[in-house]
mmCIF file of C-alpha atoms in Angstrom:
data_model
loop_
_atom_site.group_PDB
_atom_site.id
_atom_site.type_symbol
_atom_site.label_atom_id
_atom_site.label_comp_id
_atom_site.label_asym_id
_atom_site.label_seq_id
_atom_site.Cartn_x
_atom_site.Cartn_y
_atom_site.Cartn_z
ATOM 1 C CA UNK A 129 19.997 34.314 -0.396
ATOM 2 C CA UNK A 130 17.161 33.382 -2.676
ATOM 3 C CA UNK A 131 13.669 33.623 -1.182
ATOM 4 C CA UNK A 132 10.653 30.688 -0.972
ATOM 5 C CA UNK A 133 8.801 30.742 -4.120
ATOM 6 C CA UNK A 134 5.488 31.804 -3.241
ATOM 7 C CA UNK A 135 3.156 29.061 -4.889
ATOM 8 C CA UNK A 136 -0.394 30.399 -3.093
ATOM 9 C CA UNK A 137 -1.949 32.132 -6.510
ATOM 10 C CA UNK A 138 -0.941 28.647 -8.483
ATOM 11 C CA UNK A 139 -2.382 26.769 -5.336
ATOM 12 C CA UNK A 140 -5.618 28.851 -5.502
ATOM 13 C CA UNK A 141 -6.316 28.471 -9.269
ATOM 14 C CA UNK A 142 -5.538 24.562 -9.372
ATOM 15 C CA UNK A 143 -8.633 22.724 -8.503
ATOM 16 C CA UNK A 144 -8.484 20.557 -4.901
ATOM 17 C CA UNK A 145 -8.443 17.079 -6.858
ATOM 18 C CA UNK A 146 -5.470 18.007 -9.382
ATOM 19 C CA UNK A 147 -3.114 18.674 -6.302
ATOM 20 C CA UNK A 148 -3.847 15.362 -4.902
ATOM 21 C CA UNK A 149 -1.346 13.063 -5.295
ATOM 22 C CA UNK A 150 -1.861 9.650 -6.977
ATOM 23 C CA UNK A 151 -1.285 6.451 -5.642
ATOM 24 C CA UNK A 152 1.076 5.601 -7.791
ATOM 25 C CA UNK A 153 2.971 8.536 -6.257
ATOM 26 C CA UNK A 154 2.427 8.334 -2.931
ATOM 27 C CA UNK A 155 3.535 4.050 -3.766
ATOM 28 C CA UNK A 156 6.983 5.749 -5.109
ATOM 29 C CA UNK A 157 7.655 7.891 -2.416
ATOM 30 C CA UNK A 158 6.613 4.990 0.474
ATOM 31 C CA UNK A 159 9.398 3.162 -1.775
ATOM 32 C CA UNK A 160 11.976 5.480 -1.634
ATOM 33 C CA UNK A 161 11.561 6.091 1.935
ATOM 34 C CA UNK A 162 12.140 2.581 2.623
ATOM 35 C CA UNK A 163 14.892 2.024 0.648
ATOM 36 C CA UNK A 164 16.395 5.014 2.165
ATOM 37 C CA UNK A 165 15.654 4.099 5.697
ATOM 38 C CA UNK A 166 17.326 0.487 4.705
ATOM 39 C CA UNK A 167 20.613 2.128 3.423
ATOM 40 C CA UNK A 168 20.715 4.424 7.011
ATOM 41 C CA UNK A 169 20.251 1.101 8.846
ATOM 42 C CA UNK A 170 23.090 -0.566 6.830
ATOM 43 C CA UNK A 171 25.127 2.343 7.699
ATOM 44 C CA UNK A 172 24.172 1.700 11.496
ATOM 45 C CA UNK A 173 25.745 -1.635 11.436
ATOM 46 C CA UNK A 174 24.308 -4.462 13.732
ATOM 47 C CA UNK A 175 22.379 -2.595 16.322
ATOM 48 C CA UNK A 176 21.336 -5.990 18.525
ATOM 49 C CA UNK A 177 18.063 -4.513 18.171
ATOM 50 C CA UNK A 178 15.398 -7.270 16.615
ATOM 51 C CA UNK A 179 13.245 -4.444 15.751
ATOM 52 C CA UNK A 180 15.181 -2.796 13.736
ATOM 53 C CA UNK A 181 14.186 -4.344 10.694
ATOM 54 C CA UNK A 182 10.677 -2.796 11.040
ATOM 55 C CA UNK A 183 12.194 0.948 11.045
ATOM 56 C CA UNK A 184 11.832 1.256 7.213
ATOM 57 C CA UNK A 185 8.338 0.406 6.664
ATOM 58 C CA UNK A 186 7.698 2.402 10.452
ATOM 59 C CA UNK A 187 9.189 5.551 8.549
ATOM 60 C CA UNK A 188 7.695 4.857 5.684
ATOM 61 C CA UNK A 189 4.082 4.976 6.979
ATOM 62 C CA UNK A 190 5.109 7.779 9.179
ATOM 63 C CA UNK A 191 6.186 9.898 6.078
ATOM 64 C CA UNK A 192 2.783 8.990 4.293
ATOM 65 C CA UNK A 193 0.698 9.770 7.058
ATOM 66 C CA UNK A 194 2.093 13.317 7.744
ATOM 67 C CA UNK A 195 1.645 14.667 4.082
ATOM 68 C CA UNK A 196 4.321 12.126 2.504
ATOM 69 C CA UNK A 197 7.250 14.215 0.639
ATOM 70 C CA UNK A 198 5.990 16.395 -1.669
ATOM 71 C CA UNK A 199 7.252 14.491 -4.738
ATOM 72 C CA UNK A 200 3.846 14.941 -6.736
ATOM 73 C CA UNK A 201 5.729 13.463 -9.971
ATOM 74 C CA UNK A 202 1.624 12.230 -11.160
ATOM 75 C CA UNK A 203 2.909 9.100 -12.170
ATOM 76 C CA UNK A 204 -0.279 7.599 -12.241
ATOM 77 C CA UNK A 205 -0.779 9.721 -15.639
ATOM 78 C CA UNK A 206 2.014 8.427 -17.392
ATOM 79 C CA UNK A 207 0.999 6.373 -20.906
ATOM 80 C CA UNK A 208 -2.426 7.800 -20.565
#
């Protein structure tokens, strides 16, 4: 079994502002998490519920508030 790659000395030498992510990240991965959550309820079928239309954008915000997924892709520095 392969081990966690151990990312603290890169995390140490990379300045506090470059490991931010962008908003234009953090707008991709809200995206993806609601489109995701929208295929799951599809899958669901008809639930009855009324509220279940507002589970995507529930998770999404969830996700985002809690650190988001981790998919720093720094899109927000693409064509610069």
């Amino acid at each position: 079994m392969i081990g966690p790659v151990d990312n603290s000395a890169a995390s140490a030498a990379t300045p506090a502002a470059a490991r931010k992510p962008d908003a234009v990240s953090k707008g991709f991965e809200q995206m993806l998490v609601q489109q995701l959550a929208q295929a799951m309820l599809k899958t669901a079928g008809d639930t009855g519920n009324e509220y279940a239309s507002l589970l995507p954008n529930a998770l999404a915000d969830a996700v985002e508030q809690n650190g988001g997924l981790g998919l720093d892709l720094n899109l927000g520095a693409v064509g610069k």
